[in-house]
């Protein structure tokens, strides 16, 4: 990942500062041996810090603008354009200043009405409660109590509905409605108050009968199955690491993942929350800044209009940690052209207190063993501190640019009252520079599958960045054994081929061998990650997918596990017993050809299921195909990689996805 983008102000600033330093002074910087010394040197150039001219600004909150948006929302609501009304109410809510408490409660109430008509009852109930918490006018309270009752009625929660219809009758006493209108609402509420107890009693009897009979017959088994499936959907663990995975070490490869057992395709190996994550600016107003869930009904930051949240809980967590220090500075970061790694470097600090880092200082200097690091939770800074930075191979120019960026980021910390004194600033500045280096080689792009319409194939879109301590230990292969996708900002890693016990489990840092030639792949990896790739496709110079010869089938020798020879067989052959030139054993390829005919049928079925949106069923067909082909074929082979491509495509459907144009019934 880049340090900064060329269309921002930081590049010009960086060039200007560099030109102002003569060769002797820059040589002094080049001789420095630690990140803290580098930061102290650059931060000591007062002209540099003064030139930044940073100022915390809260933009986007304006009551005049909010009133205009509210009027547009009301107009759309009156025309029964519920979705259009929701869009305007969202914008109005984000624009309403913190001090306009009652106005905010009214817009939340209006938004709840639009949500009710859109049949989004849980979201409507959330907004009703938030309106109540924001000093909603007493004389209008009957609107919220009645709407709350109607939401519960639609959800078939009749006991809660009864409670809030009763509250409506009470609330009408405080309204300033004309007497006729008030009496009508009272009558309507009273009708429901009289009807609902009968419904509640009938429901209780039905539940009691169902409970007494659920242990016998197919109904009980079916219910148990439904409950199990519901639990499976809702119980995604925060962290999971397959017990077969372990992490080896060598001087050439560093730490890397291996497996102690044979792994089959579609095996979940890792579920991991990020140590740190940050959204790109383009996605900051439609994804939760804390958990990255896509948001259609946002919760706003009280002070700025730069970010949104999916829930009160996410808003509370963010403003209790990183956002309280970023708030008011995000437009500066985005305008500077600072990359997502710079934002993450800052957030690695702001998500913890300055006291936290002060206590860690002795341990960071001493270092921890790999065993100690592995036992740490994902949010512990020591978990990521020792990830590779390639500091020793960096040029003085590279380090100078990164140190300048660190001064920009630490200036934000200083102005937000994060760092208590100059010594703390210098220590944190050294950590910030360290973060900028390790993120370059260890951060991952977080993606979302976006479609223009339901029938589209979809495009995996970069929406933000994350640092995953365990995932960062997986080494690269141009023919990776796993693929990854994201649920919010949680990463999930699944296998896409058979991986033998005792071998490395590799992911992919860039181009696949099927798409890009070896020379270009190696050049890209060397420039971005500073290593020359020696994976099997690179060592054997496997062909691109388009160059694979479909008329030659690569059969596996049946001469036992001791022979790894590949039998290159023309697709048109009459002799079905083929002698291996390595071990002398004969292989009956008739069985293999029959198996490949079976995979043709499976591929057609999988493709049809995939197109129909039945991704789980399609995935199972691809897995079945992979098992058959792995028995008889040796990659690279076109059909094998087509199957693998289908497998990956299905797996990605379980992650973040969004369709812009939803199909109408």
XYZ file of C-alpha atoms in Angstrom:
665
model
C 0.000 0.000 0.000
C 1.193 3.509 -0.845
C 2.127 6.144 1.728
C 0.188 8.936 0.035
C -1.752 9.676 -3.132
C -0.461 12.110 -5.728
C -3.613 14.243 -5.863
C -3.349 15.346 -2.210
C -1.501 18.214 -0.523
C 1.048 16.040 1.297
C 3.170 15.285 -1.777
C 3.734 18.995 -2.459
C 4.421 19.632 1.229
C 6.868 16.721 1.387
C 8.746 17.959 -1.697
C 8.941 21.489 -0.271
C 10.360 20.337 3.075
C 12.893 18.024 1.438
C 14.157 20.825 -0.807
C 14.694 23.070 2.219
C 17.208 20.686 3.855
C 20.800 20.751 2.604
C 22.899 17.629 1.960
C 24.839 17.805 5.262
C 21.694 18.142 7.347
C 19.994 15.312 5.472
C 23.076 13.139 5.982
C 22.626 13.660 9.726
C 19.126 12.247 9.397
C 20.376 9.313 7.308
C 22.783 8.282 10.097
C 20.083 8.021 12.765
C 19.448 4.502 14.042
C 15.957 4.524 15.593
C 12.466 5.655 14.694
C 12.203 7.876 17.764
C 15.454 9.662 16.837
C 14.197 10.179 13.282
C 10.929 11.615 14.548
C 12.730 13.899 17.025
C 14.977 15.199 14.226
C 12.127 16.049 11.816
C 9.782 17.289 14.538
C 12.604 19.564 15.677
C 12.449 21.434 12.386
C 9.907 23.947 13.673
C 9.283 25.335 10.202
C 7.985 21.884 9.249
C 5.487 21.690 12.089
C 4.396 25.316 11.624
C 3.876 24.821 7.901
C 1.298 22.102 8.595
C -1.100 24.771 9.992
C -3.481 22.122 11.269
C -6.814 23.137 12.758
C -9.549 20.931 14.138
C -12.760 21.702 12.267
C -16.218 20.180 12.600
C -17.916 20.499 9.236
C -21.305 19.436 7.927
C -23.512 20.301 10.917
C -25.891 23.152 10.042
C -29.436 23.630 11.324
C -30.467 25.732 8.328
C -29.401 22.943 5.975
C -31.076 20.355 8.222
C -34.412 22.224 8.051
C -34.237 22.302 4.247
C -33.567 18.553 4.130
C -36.361 17.889 6.621
C -38.805 19.820 4.406
C -37.784 17.736 1.396
C -38.190 14.577 3.458
C -41.654 15.605 4.615
C -42.681 16.374 1.043
C -41.527 12.933 -0.128
C -43.309 11.323 2.857
C -46.575 13.039 2.031
C -46.229 11.717 -1.513
C -45.736 8.205 -0.043
C -42.211 8.009 -1.497
C -40.919 6.261 1.602
C -37.388 5.473 0.336
C -36.870 9.021 -0.909
C -38.127 10.350 2.424
C -35.683 8.079 4.253
C -32.744 9.430 2.222
C -33.629 13.042 3.083
C -34.285 12.237 6.744
C -30.880 10.500 6.955
C -29.137 13.572 5.539
C -31.134 15.862 7.815
C -30.222 13.798 10.879
C -26.498 13.843 9.965
C -26.661 17.643 9.481
C -28.416 18.444 12.779
C -25.986 19.997 15.322
C -25.490 18.377 18.708
C -27.042 21.259 20.642
C -30.346 21.104 18.738
C -31.563 18.202 20.845
C -35.312 18.531 20.352
C -34.983 19.087 16.599
C -32.930 15.888 16.439
C -35.659 13.992 18.303
C -38.268 15.195 15.794
C -36.229 14.125 12.766
C -35.639 10.715 14.376
C -39.398 10.421 14.892
C -40.013 11.347 11.244
C -37.459 8.797 10.116
C -39.147 6.136 12.248
C -42.405 6.843 10.370
C -40.695 6.269 7.001
C -39.143 3.060 8.344
C -42.529 1.865 9.591
C -44.012 2.258 6.122
C -40.991 0.436 4.667
C -41.791 -2.412 7.110
C -38.406 -2.046 8.835
C -39.975 -2.338 12.260
C -36.864 -3.000 14.363
C -35.105 0.040 12.907
C -38.251 2.105 13.431
C -38.372 1.012 17.092
C -34.719 1.985 17.497
C -35.393 5.496 16.166
C -38.501 5.836 18.335
C -36.456 5.043 21.435
C -33.706 7.452 20.409
C -36.316 10.173 19.807
C -37.671 9.553 23.308
C -34.126 9.860 24.676
C -33.654 13.208 22.856
C -36.398 15.225 24.608
C -39.225 14.583 22.162
C -42.019 17.173 22.708
C -44.538 15.988 25.291
C -47.545 17.236 23.349
C -46.501 15.063 20.375
C -45.634 11.978 22.413
C -48.812 10.151 21.356
C -47.377 9.839 17.811
C -44.416 7.817 19.051
C -46.353 5.622 21.477
C -48.957 4.789 18.819
C -46.262 4.076 16.206
C -44.388 1.917 18.685
C -47.562 -0.073 19.344
C -48.113 -0.520 15.591
C -44.534 -1.745 15.125
C -44.981 -4.367 17.837
C -48.330 -5.334 16.336
C -46.666 -5.904 12.949
C -43.970 -7.997 14.693
C -46.754 -10.032 16.342
C -45.489 -9.055 19.791
C -48.997 -8.507 21.092
C -48.078 -8.045 24.756
C -45.758 -5.131 23.940
C -48.312 -3.734 21.487
C -50.971 -3.774 24.254
C -48.597 -1.938 26.620
C -47.957 0.852 24.099
C -51.581 1.251 23.002
C -52.348 1.886 26.694
C -49.472 4.384 26.778
C -51.009 6.102 23.743
C -54.269 6.726 25.583
C -52.296 8.322 28.439
C -50.101 10.364 26.066
C -53.139 11.811 24.297
C -53.982 13.697 27.521
C -50.942 15.923 26.884
C -51.639 16.519 23.185
C -53.001 19.790 21.815
C -55.043 18.054 19.092
C -58.581 19.139 18.231
C -61.086 17.240 20.359
C -62.503 15.242 17.430
C -59.057 14.054 16.320
C -58.080 13.163 19.884
C -61.283 11.172 20.456
C -60.800 9.206 17.228
C -57.231 8.217 18.213
C -58.452 7.236 21.677
C -61.192 5.053 20.162
C -58.729 3.373 17.777
C -56.323 2.649 20.629
C -59.115 1.409 22.869
C -60.326 -1.027 20.195
C -56.840 -2.593 20.130
C -56.680 -2.615 23.949
C -59.926 -4.606 23.986
C -58.908 -7.010 21.182
C -55.314 -7.812 22.079
C -55.877 -9.692 25.386
C -57.847 -12.348 23.474
C -55.007 -12.711 20.961
C -52.459 -12.920 23.755
C -54.458 -15.667 25.511
C -54.800 -17.657 22.281
C -51.045 -17.355 21.654
C -50.243 -18.586 25.166
C -52.446 -21.653 24.692
C -50.919 -22.380 21.276
C -47.397 -22.101 22.724
C -48.270 -24.392 25.618
C -49.716 -26.976 23.234
C -46.699 -26.702 20.945
C -44.323 -27.019 23.888
C -46.034 -30.171 25.186
C -45.933 -31.848 21.757
C -42.534 -30.782 20.471
C -40.757 -33.868 21.847
C -42.695 -36.279 19.657
C -43.258 -36.587 15.927
C -41.626 -34.925 12.972
C -42.756 -31.458 14.022
C -40.453 -31.474 17.033
C -37.513 -32.702 14.962
C -38.194 -30.036 12.356
C -38.364 -27.330 15.014
C -35.087 -28.505 16.552
C -33.497 -28.417 13.088
C -34.791 -24.869 12.492
C -33.471 -23.720 15.874
C -30.085 -25.318 15.166
C -29.859 -23.606 11.760
C -30.792 -20.261 13.329
C -28.111 -20.689 15.980
C -25.552 -21.549 13.292
C -26.374 -18.331 11.433
C -26.219 -16.121 14.511
C -23.228 -17.623 16.312
C -20.230 -16.481 14.263
C -17.255 -16.605 16.649
C -15.071 -13.553 17.161
C -11.924 -15.599 16.584
C -11.235 -19.087 15.287
C -8.014 -20.854 14.266
C -8.137 -24.391 12.876
C -6.349 -26.787 15.232
C -4.301 -28.211 12.328
C -2.616 -24.837 11.701
C 0.699 -23.969 13.295
C 3.449 -21.461 12.545
C 6.947 -22.516 11.604
C 10.029 -20.321 11.205
C 13.026 -20.168 8.896
C 15.586 -17.449 8.224
C 14.552 -17.285 4.564
C 10.773 -17.261 5.057
C 10.277 -15.839 8.549
C 7.182 -17.137 10.337
C 4.697 -18.929 8.107
C 1.587 -21.107 8.371
C 1.767 -24.900 8.005
C -0.755 -27.671 8.528
C -0.325 -30.798 10.620
C -3.251 -32.559 8.874
C -4.538 -32.979 5.324
C -6.926 -30.143 4.499
C -9.859 -30.415 2.088
C -11.271 -27.562 -0.045
C -13.790 -25.249 1.667
C -12.289 -25.744 5.144
C -12.521 -22.621 7.328
C -9.031 -22.088 8.747
C -9.245 -18.662 10.326
C -11.771 -16.112 11.575
C -10.086 -12.980 12.880
C -11.039 -9.470 13.942
C -8.539 -6.774 12.945
C -6.056 -5.264 15.342
C -6.912 -2.033 13.532
C -9.053 -1.118 10.530
C -10.115 2.048 8.718
C -12.531 2.886 5.900
C -11.664 4.756 2.730
C -13.241 8.206 2.517
C -15.590 7.105 -0.295
C -17.255 4.561 2.024
C -17.279 6.573 5.266
C -20.942 7.605 4.977
C -22.481 4.266 3.993
C -20.471 1.867 6.197
C -20.104 1.777 9.970
C -16.778 3.343 10.945
C -16.410 0.856 13.787
C -17.424 -2.546 12.336
C -17.683 -1.818 8.557
C -21.267 -3.078 8.191
C -23.110 -1.330 5.366
C -25.542 1.192 6.870
C -28.892 2.251 5.384
C -30.185 3.946 8.545
C -27.151 5.624 10.137
C -26.334 6.660 13.664
C -24.459 9.978 13.530
C -21.421 11.274 15.357
C -22.666 14.112 17.614
C -19.921 16.491 16.429
C -18.962 15.721 12.812
C -20.628 14.569 9.606
C -17.619 12.630 8.331
C -18.563 9.154 9.587
C -21.622 7.057 10.463
C -22.303 4.062 12.680
C -24.668 1.102 12.438
C -25.746 1.157 16.093
C -25.541 3.097 19.324
C -23.078 0.490 20.578
C -20.658 1.049 17.672
C -20.994 4.831 18.074
C -20.270 4.545 21.790
C -17.225 2.328 21.248
C -15.772 4.561 18.544
C -16.241 7.788 20.484
C -14.798 6.189 23.611
C -11.586 5.399 21.705
C -10.305 6.327 18.236
C -12.998 8.668 16.908
C -12.798 11.124 19.792
C -9.278 11.968 18.567
C -9.932 11.686 14.809
C -13.142 13.739 14.917
C -12.506 17.063 13.178
C -9.250 15.867 11.563
C -10.520 13.358 8.989
C -11.045 15.971 6.233
C -7.428 17.079 6.783
C -6.159 13.501 6.438
C -8.265 12.822 3.351
C -7.325 16.144 1.766
C -3.625 15.551 2.366
C -3.731 12.425 0.215
C -2.618 10.265 3.157
C -3.247 6.626 2.267
C -5.335 4.164 4.243
C -2.152 2.841 5.905
C -1.544 6.320 7.359
C -5.062 6.366 8.769
C -4.503 2.911 10.287
C -1.119 3.985 11.712
C -2.869 6.821 13.530
C -5.733 4.604 14.695
C -3.288 1.989 16.054
C -2.425 4.699 18.584
C -5.786 6.428 19.157
C -7.704 3.218 19.862
C -5.699 2.957 23.093
C -4.822 5.584 25.717
C -1.446 7.316 25.962
C -1.059 5.700 29.419
C -1.417 2.271 27.781
C 1.563 2.934 25.486
C 3.607 4.474 28.304
C 3.262 1.230 30.298
C 4.276 -0.849 27.251
C 7.510 1.049 26.594
C 9.857 -1.288 28.562
C 8.338 -4.447 27.026
C 8.554 -3.078 23.487
C 12.217 -2.345 23.985
C 12.921 -5.820 25.410
C 10.808 -7.763 22.903
C 8.699 -10.915 23.345
C 9.103 -14.497 22.158
C 6.814 -15.859 19.429
C 5.118 -18.098 21.996
C 4.337 -15.084 24.205
C 3.018 -13.090 21.235
C 0.749 -15.946 20.115
C -0.991 -15.963 23.500
C -1.853 -12.237 23.360
C -5.342 -11.006 22.351
C -5.728 -9.457 18.914
C -6.166 -5.910 20.278
C -2.846 -5.951 22.195
C -0.278 -3.672 20.495
C 2.496 -6.145 21.353
C 0.703 -8.653 19.099
C 1.693 -6.643 16.006
C 4.746 -4.644 17.084
C 7.269 -7.261 15.938
C 5.762 -7.810 12.478
C 8.268 -7.278 9.667
C 9.102 -3.655 8.710
C 12.206 -4.114 6.459
C 13.621 -1.037 8.207
C 17.229 -2.064 7.502
C 16.699 -2.090 3.723
C 14.842 1.224 3.489
C 16.468 4.241 1.854
C 16.935 7.490 3.814
C 14.464 9.150 1.413
C 11.783 6.551 2.197
C 12.321 6.953 5.943
C 12.283 10.753 5.642
C 8.930 10.751 3.809
C 7.439 8.405 6.404
C 8.807 10.510 9.257
C 7.188 13.597 7.749
C 3.884 11.737 7.617
C 4.397 10.745 11.262
C 4.758 14.459 12.168
C 1.440 15.175 10.458
C -0.280 12.361 12.357
C 1.265 13.250 15.725
C 0.240 16.894 15.206
C -3.343 15.624 15.093
C -2.712 13.794 18.377
C -1.298 16.925 19.982
C -4.167 19.163 18.897
C -6.707 16.592 20.146
C -5.043 16.558 23.614
C -4.032 12.900 23.290
C -0.319 13.284 24.139
C 0.343 14.867 27.557
C 3.869 16.262 26.956
C 6.787 16.591 24.517
C 8.496 13.379 25.654
C 5.290 11.438 25.058
C 4.964 13.022 21.617
C 8.449 11.868 20.634
C 7.869 8.329 21.896
C 4.489 8.134 20.141
C 6.047 9.678 17.028
C 8.569 6.830 16.966
C 5.720 4.310 17.263
C 3.787 6.094 14.519
C 6.799 5.817 12.184
C 7.152 2.141 13.133
C 3.441 1.605 12.368
C 3.788 3.193 8.935
C 6.568 0.736 8.105
C 4.957 -2.486 9.344
C 1.593 -1.680 7.765
C 3.211 -1.418 4.336
C 3.937 -5.164 4.349
C 1.280 -6.593 6.667
C -1.995 -4.737 6.068
C -4.785 -6.226 3.950
C -7.384 -4.574 1.746
C -10.914 -5.131 3.062
C -13.378 -5.722 0.245
C -17.072 -5.858 -0.584
C -18.732 -7.588 -3.547
C -20.698 -4.840 -5.312
C -23.243 -5.377 -8.100
C -25.039 -2.776 -10.199
C -28.017 -5.180 -10.453
C -28.781 -8.704 -9.174
C -27.862 -10.431 -12.452
C -24.325 -8.958 -12.530
C -21.263 -11.098 -11.797
C -20.173 -8.496 -9.266
C -16.901 -6.729 -8.577
C -14.765 -7.163 -5.467
C -14.306 -3.552 -4.307
C -11.641 -2.144 -1.947
C -13.508 -0.311 0.864
C -10.875 -0.093 3.608
C -7.809 -1.595 5.212
C -7.153 -3.875 8.178
C -4.235 -5.397 10.065
C -4.834 -9.045 11.024
C -2.039 -10.401 13.265
C -2.557 -14.099 12.426
C -3.334 -13.618 8.734
C -0.195 -11.478 8.419
C 1.888 -14.601 9.170
C 0.624 -16.473 6.084
C 3.244 -16.503 3.316
C 2.580 -15.943 -0.388
C 2.085 -18.292 -3.319
C 1.046 -17.476 -6.890
C -1.151 -20.597 -6.575
C -2.558 -19.997 -3.075
C -4.226 -22.715 -1.030
C -6.723 -20.311 0.534
C -8.970 -17.385 -0.295
C -10.201 -14.712 2.092
C -13.351 -12.639 2.387
C -14.809 -10.258 4.933
C -17.897 -10.039 7.143
C -17.880 -6.400 8.127
C -14.217 -6.033 9.049
C -13.794 -9.631 10.247
C -11.698 -11.745 7.870
C -12.532 -15.354 7.033
C -9.954 -17.652 5.392
C -11.064 -20.830 3.575
C -9.147 -23.437 1.603
C -9.610 -23.640 -2.183
C -7.692 -26.861 -2.804
C -6.318 -29.954 -1.067
C -3.342 -29.115 1.147
C -1.196 -31.999 2.340
C -0.118 -32.386 5.969
C 3.325 -30.952 6.657
C 3.169 -28.359 3.873
C 2.887 -24.573 3.890
C -0.554 -22.941 3.824
C -0.152 -19.933 1.558
C -2.365 -17.007 0.654
C -1.844 -14.548 -2.199
C -0.346 -11.051 -2.017
C -1.002 -10.024 -5.607
C -1.342 -11.566 -9.076
C -2.247 -15.238 -9.601
C -0.137 -17.335 -11.958
C -3.204 -17.975 -14.162
C -3.496 -14.246 -14.945
C 0.008 -12.728 -14.928
C 3.319 -14.069 -16.265
C 6.135 -15.016 -13.903
C 8.468 -12.090 -14.703
C 5.755 -9.520 -14.028
C 4.576 -11.323 -10.861
C 8.074 -11.483 -9.453
C 8.779 -7.850 -10.270
C 5.554 -6.746 -8.571
C 6.242 -8.801 -5.444
C 9.852 -7.631 -5.237
C 8.854 -3.964 -5.525
C 5.940 -4.147 -3.093
C 7.045 -6.801 -0.579
C 10.814 -7.079 -1.097
C 11.119 -10.793 -1.825
C 11.639 -12.959 -4.890
C 8.920 -15.573 -5.180
C 9.974 -19.237 -5.322
C 6.535 -20.854 -5.187
C 5.869 -23.887 -7.419
C 4.293 -21.924 -10.306
C 7.299 -19.581 -10.309
C 9.894 -22.353 -10.025
C 8.259 -24.402 -12.810
C 7.084 -21.353 -14.771
C 3.489 -22.561 -15.060
C 1.588 -21.184 -18.072
C -1.183 -18.594 -17.973
C -4.705 -19.983 -18.036
C -5.068 -18.806 -21.642
C -1.888 -20.707 -22.604
C -2.845 -24.058 -21.074
C -3.269 -26.733 -23.753
C -6.752 -28.308 -23.392
C -5.726 -31.205 -25.651
C -3.172 -32.478 -23.096
C -4.408 -34.035 -19.847
C -1.984 -34.039 -16.876
C -2.631 -37.383 -15.146
C -1.252 -38.359 -11.764
C 0.949 -41.502 -11.789
C -0.634 -44.401 -9.866
C 2.768 -45.731 -8.840
C 2.119 -45.045 -5.190
C 2.908 -41.940 -3.177
C 6.622 -42.333 -3.831
C 6.206 -41.283 -7.489
C 5.270 -37.668 -8.207
C 5.624 -37.937 -11.976
C 3.052 -36.280 -14.247
C 1.751 -38.255 -17.226
C 1.073 -35.943 -20.161
C -1.706 -37.694 -22.107
C -3.343 -36.437 -25.336
C -7.129 -36.163 -24.930
C -7.518 -38.395 -28.017
C -5.811 -41.676 -27.059
C -6.554 -45.349 -27.706
C -4.106 -46.971 -25.276
C -5.582 -46.768 -21.765
C -2.615 -48.330 -19.894
C 0.251 -45.846 -19.722
C 3.704 -46.733 -18.381
C 5.416 -44.169 -16.160
C 8.924 -43.238 -17.333
C 10.000 -42.574 -13.732
C 8.778 -45.570 -11.682
C 7.874 -48.042 -14.453
C 4.374 -48.630 -13.078
C 1.316 -48.625 -15.350
C -1.589 -46.229 -14.873
C -5.068 -47.051 -16.107
C -6.275 -43.718 -17.430
C -9.718 -45.101 -18.378
C -10.835 -44.570 -14.783
C -9.497 -41.041 -14.848
C -11.243 -40.209 -18.127
C -14.526 -41.517 -16.720
C -14.071 -39.353 -13.626
C -13.492 -36.293 -15.804
C -16.750 -36.979 -17.649
C -18.491 -36.931 -14.274
C -16.927 -33.547 -13.465
C -18.308 -32.088 -16.701
C -21.831 -32.779 -15.451
C -20.997 -31.434 -12.004
C -19.555 -28.249 -13.515
C -22.740 -27.599 -15.499
C -24.851 -28.122 -12.374
C -22.579 -25.908 -10.253
C -22.650 -23.123 -12.859
C -26.452 -23.256 -13.025
C -26.788 -23.164 -9.230
C -24.305 -20.295 -8.991
C -26.227 -18.252 -11.594
C -29.456 -18.906 -9.662
C -27.897 -17.521 -6.481
C -27.799 -20.905 -4.732
C -24.207 -20.403 -3.630
C -24.053 -23.025 -0.875
C -25.353 -25.753 -3.211
C -23.015 -24.636 -6.021
C -20.085 -24.629 -3.619
C -20.743 -28.250 -2.655
C -20.685 -29.245 -6.338
C -17.381 -27.457 -6.887
C -15.923 -29.187 -3.817
C -17.081 -32.549 -5.185
C -15.439 -31.733 -8.531
C -12.209 -30.709 -6.828
C -12.076 -34.005 -4.922
C -12.472 -36.041 -8.130
C -9.933 -34.033 -10.121
C -7.377 -34.044 -7.312
C -7.418 -37.846 -7.411
C -6.457 -38.089 -11.092
C -5.075 -34.706 -12.260
C -2.013 -32.618 -11.503
C -2.219 -28.827 -11.969
C -1.779 -26.700 -13.966
C -4.821 -27.895 -15.910
C -7.631 -25.724 -17.333
C -10.624 -27.604 -15.897
C -8.994 -27.788 -12.464
C -8.474 -24.022 -12.343
C -11.946 -23.304 -13.744
C -13.315 -25.346 -10.842
C -11.118 -23.457 -8.401
C -12.317 -20.154 -9.858
C -15.937 -21.233 -9.308
C -15.084 -22.297 -5.763
C -13.584 -18.881 -4.984
C -16.543 -17.055 -6.537
C -19.017 -18.980 -4.345
C -16.971 -18.415 -1.197
C -16.830 -14.646 -1.818
C -20.637 -14.582 -1.758
C -20.533 -15.362 1.981
C -18.758 -12.076 2.664
C -19.692 -8.411 2.337
C -21.921 -7.849 -0.677
C -24.236 -5.135 -1.936
C -26.538 -4.746 -4.935
C -27.251 -1.159 -5.980
C -30.390 -1.924 -7.973
C -32.594 -4.435 -6.146
C -34.905 -6.535 -8.308
C -38.608 -5.662 -7.964
C -41.188 -8.336 -7.259
